Amino acid sequence: MTEYSWVVATTIYTGSAFDHEYSVTAKHTPWKTTVTAVSIDDVEYPIGRRSSAGSEDEPEVAVRASGWLKTRLKVHRRTEIGTMPPREEIHVTSAAMGGAGEVEVRKDLEVVPLLPEAGSRSEARERRRAAHPEKYALFSGLTMLVRLLLPLLGLGSLFAWLFDPIARWMTDHVLPLFEPFVRWLQTVVAPVGRFFEWLFNLLFGWIPDISLGFPDWVMTTLRIGMLVLLAYFASRSNLKRRQKKLEESQAVHVGEAASAPESSDERSY
């Protein structure tokens, strides 16, 4: 770990995934996630910013990066016919306050987390999450609840005196310039909106609209609460599955470290 503070930290993550050895060096800050080095099977690869590969002068493996707060690395591998499609992805994320994060290698639907280096804030974060999975799952659910409920609280009316003049000016002078684009966008987005409305009714349409004099926001809140519960259980399951994979990787590393001195002693004889 070459850099450390409460909000900025550079951490090395290592581990095995999909028959390859990975080492990823990431810089975590609250405003950006930066990957400074990637090593696959003990070979370090430069990180390109293009999202595609395939020229003849490129190596057998190429790593392409994208993203800002969450960096996604696509690992391209050359095939027998000379093309270089993406084989696996490395997802690097930072904690909300920076200074820590996590790295995962993904292929199809399988996810393998990499181990943060010992003594890092990322390792301490993993230990806390493993010790209190319910707490962190509940926090994830409450975060979703806040994001969904804020539009229903009418907080915008508190700042109407400030935004109304700006909105009127934009409506009179700026909006007419974008009317053709807005009409085209509405025609594109309308089918998507109808699909989500159909999906919501399919998932929660069975809840009867009981007319007991309650305001509409009560039923809306109940439905949002069900989404929060789903987020809680999904997050809790993900944390437990992640912890299991980290424990398996840790056991492999401990076994390799324990066998290394024995092999060196045998060579000395």
Coordinates of C-alpha atoms in Angstrom, one line a residue, residues 64-176:
R64 CA -9.3 -1.7 -21.5
A65 CA -10.7 0.6 -18.8
S66 CA -13.9 2.7 -18.5
G67 CA -15.8 4.4 -15.7
W68 CA -15.1 7.1 -13.1
L69 CA -16.5 6.3 -9.7
K70 CA -16.5 2.6 -10.6
T71 CA -13.8 1.5 -12.9
R72 CA -14.5 -1.5 -15.2
L73 CA -11.6 -3.3 -16.9
K74 CA -12.3 -5.6 -19.8
V75 CA -9.7 -8.3 -20.4
H76 CA -9.4 -9.1 -24.1
R77 CA -7.8 -12.4 -25.1
R78 CA -6.7 -13.3 -28.7
T79 CA -8.6 -16.3 -30.2
E80 CA -7.4 -18.8 -32.7
I81 CA -8.8 -16.8 -35.6
G82 CA -7.1 -13.6 -34.5
T83 CA -9.9 -11.7 -32.9
M84 CA -9.7 -10.3 -29.3
P85 CA -13.2 -10.4 -27.7
P86 CA -13.5 -9.6 -24.0
R87 CA -13.3 -12.7 -21.8
E88 CA -13.7 -11.4 -18.2
E89 CA -14.2 -8.1 -16.5
I90 CA -12.5 -6.6 -13.4
H91 CA -14.8 -4.3 -11.4
V92 CA -13.0 -1.8 -9.1
T93 CA -15.2 0.3 -6.7
S94 CA -14.5 2.7 -3.9
A95 CA -16.3 3.2 -0.6
A96 CA -18.5 6.3 -0.4
M97 CA -16.0 8.1 1.8
G98 CA -12.9 6.8 -0.1
G99 CA -9.9 5.2 1.5
A100 CA -11.1 1.7 0.8
G101 CA -12.9 -0.4 -1.8
E102 CA -13.2 -3.8 -3.4
V103 CA -12.2 -5.6 -6.6
E104 CA -14.1 -8.4 -8.3
V105 CA -13.4 -10.5 -11.4
R106 CA -16.5 -11.4 -13.3
K107 CA -17.2 -13.8 -16.0
D108 CA -20.7 -14.5 -17.2
L109 CA -22.7 -14.7 -14.0
E110 CA -19.9 -15.8 -11.7
V111 CA -18.1 -13.3 -9.5
V112 CA -14.8 -13.9 -7.7
P113 CA -13.6 -11.2 -5.2
L114 CA -9.9 -10.5 -4.9
L115 CA -8.1 -10.2 -1.5
P116 CA -7.1 -6.8 -0.3
E117 CA -3.5 -6.5 1.0
A118 CA -3.1 -7.1 4.7
G119 CA -3.3 -4.0 6.9
S120 CA -5.3 -2.0 4.4
R121 CA -8.5 -0.2 5.1
S122 CA -10.1 -2.4 2.5
E123 CA -9.2 -5.4 4.5
A124 CA -10.6 -3.9 7.7
R125 CA -13.8 -3.0 5.8
E126 CA -14.2 -6.6 4.6
R127 CA -13.8 -7.8 8.3
R128 CA -16.5 -5.4 9.5
R129 CA -18.9 -6.4 6.8
A130 CA -18.2 -10.1 7.5
A131 CA -18.8 -9.6 11.2
H132 CA -22.0 -7.6 10.8
P133 CA -23.7 -8.7 7.5
E134 CA -27.2 -7.8 8.8
K135 CA -26.1 -4.2 9.6
Y136 CA -24.6 -3.6 6.2
A137 CA -27.5 -5.2 4.4
L138 CA -29.9 -3.0 6.4
F139 CA -27.9 0.0 5.5
S140 CA -28.1 -0.9 1.8
G141 CA -31.9 -1.3 2.1
L142 CA -32.3 2.0 3.9
T143 CA -30.1 3.8 1.3
M144 CA -32.5 2.6 -1.4
L145 CA -35.5 3.7 0.7
V146 CA -34.1 7.2 1.0
R147 CA -33.4 7.4 -2.8
L148 CA -37.0 6.3 -3.5
L149 CA -38.8 8.4 -0.9
L150 CA -37.0 11.7 -1.5
P151 CA -39.1 12.6 -4.5
L152 CA -42.3 12.0 -2.5
L153 CA -41.3 14.3 0.4
G154 CA -41.9 17.5 -1.6
L155 CA -38.6 19.0 -0.7
G156 CA -38.5 20.9 -4.0
S157 CA -41.2 23.2 -2.7
L158 CA -38.8 24.5 -0.1
F159 CA -36.6 25.9 -2.8
A160 CA -39.3 27.0 -5.2
W161 CA -38.5 30.7 -4.6
L162 CA -35.1 30.0 -6.0
F163 CA -35.8 27.6 -8.8
D164 CA -39.1 28.9 -10.2
P165 CA -37.5 32.0 -11.9
I166 CA -34.8 29.8 -13.4
A167 CA -37.3 27.2 -14.6
R168 CA -39.5 29.9 -16.2
W169 CA -36.5 31.4 -18.0
M170 CA -35.4 28.0 -19.3
T171 CA -39.0 27.2 -20.4
D172 CA -39.2 30.4 -22.4
H173 CA -35.8 30.5 -24.0
V174 CA -34.0 27.1 -23.8
L175 CA -36.8 24.5 -24.0
P176 CA -38.0 25.6 -27.5

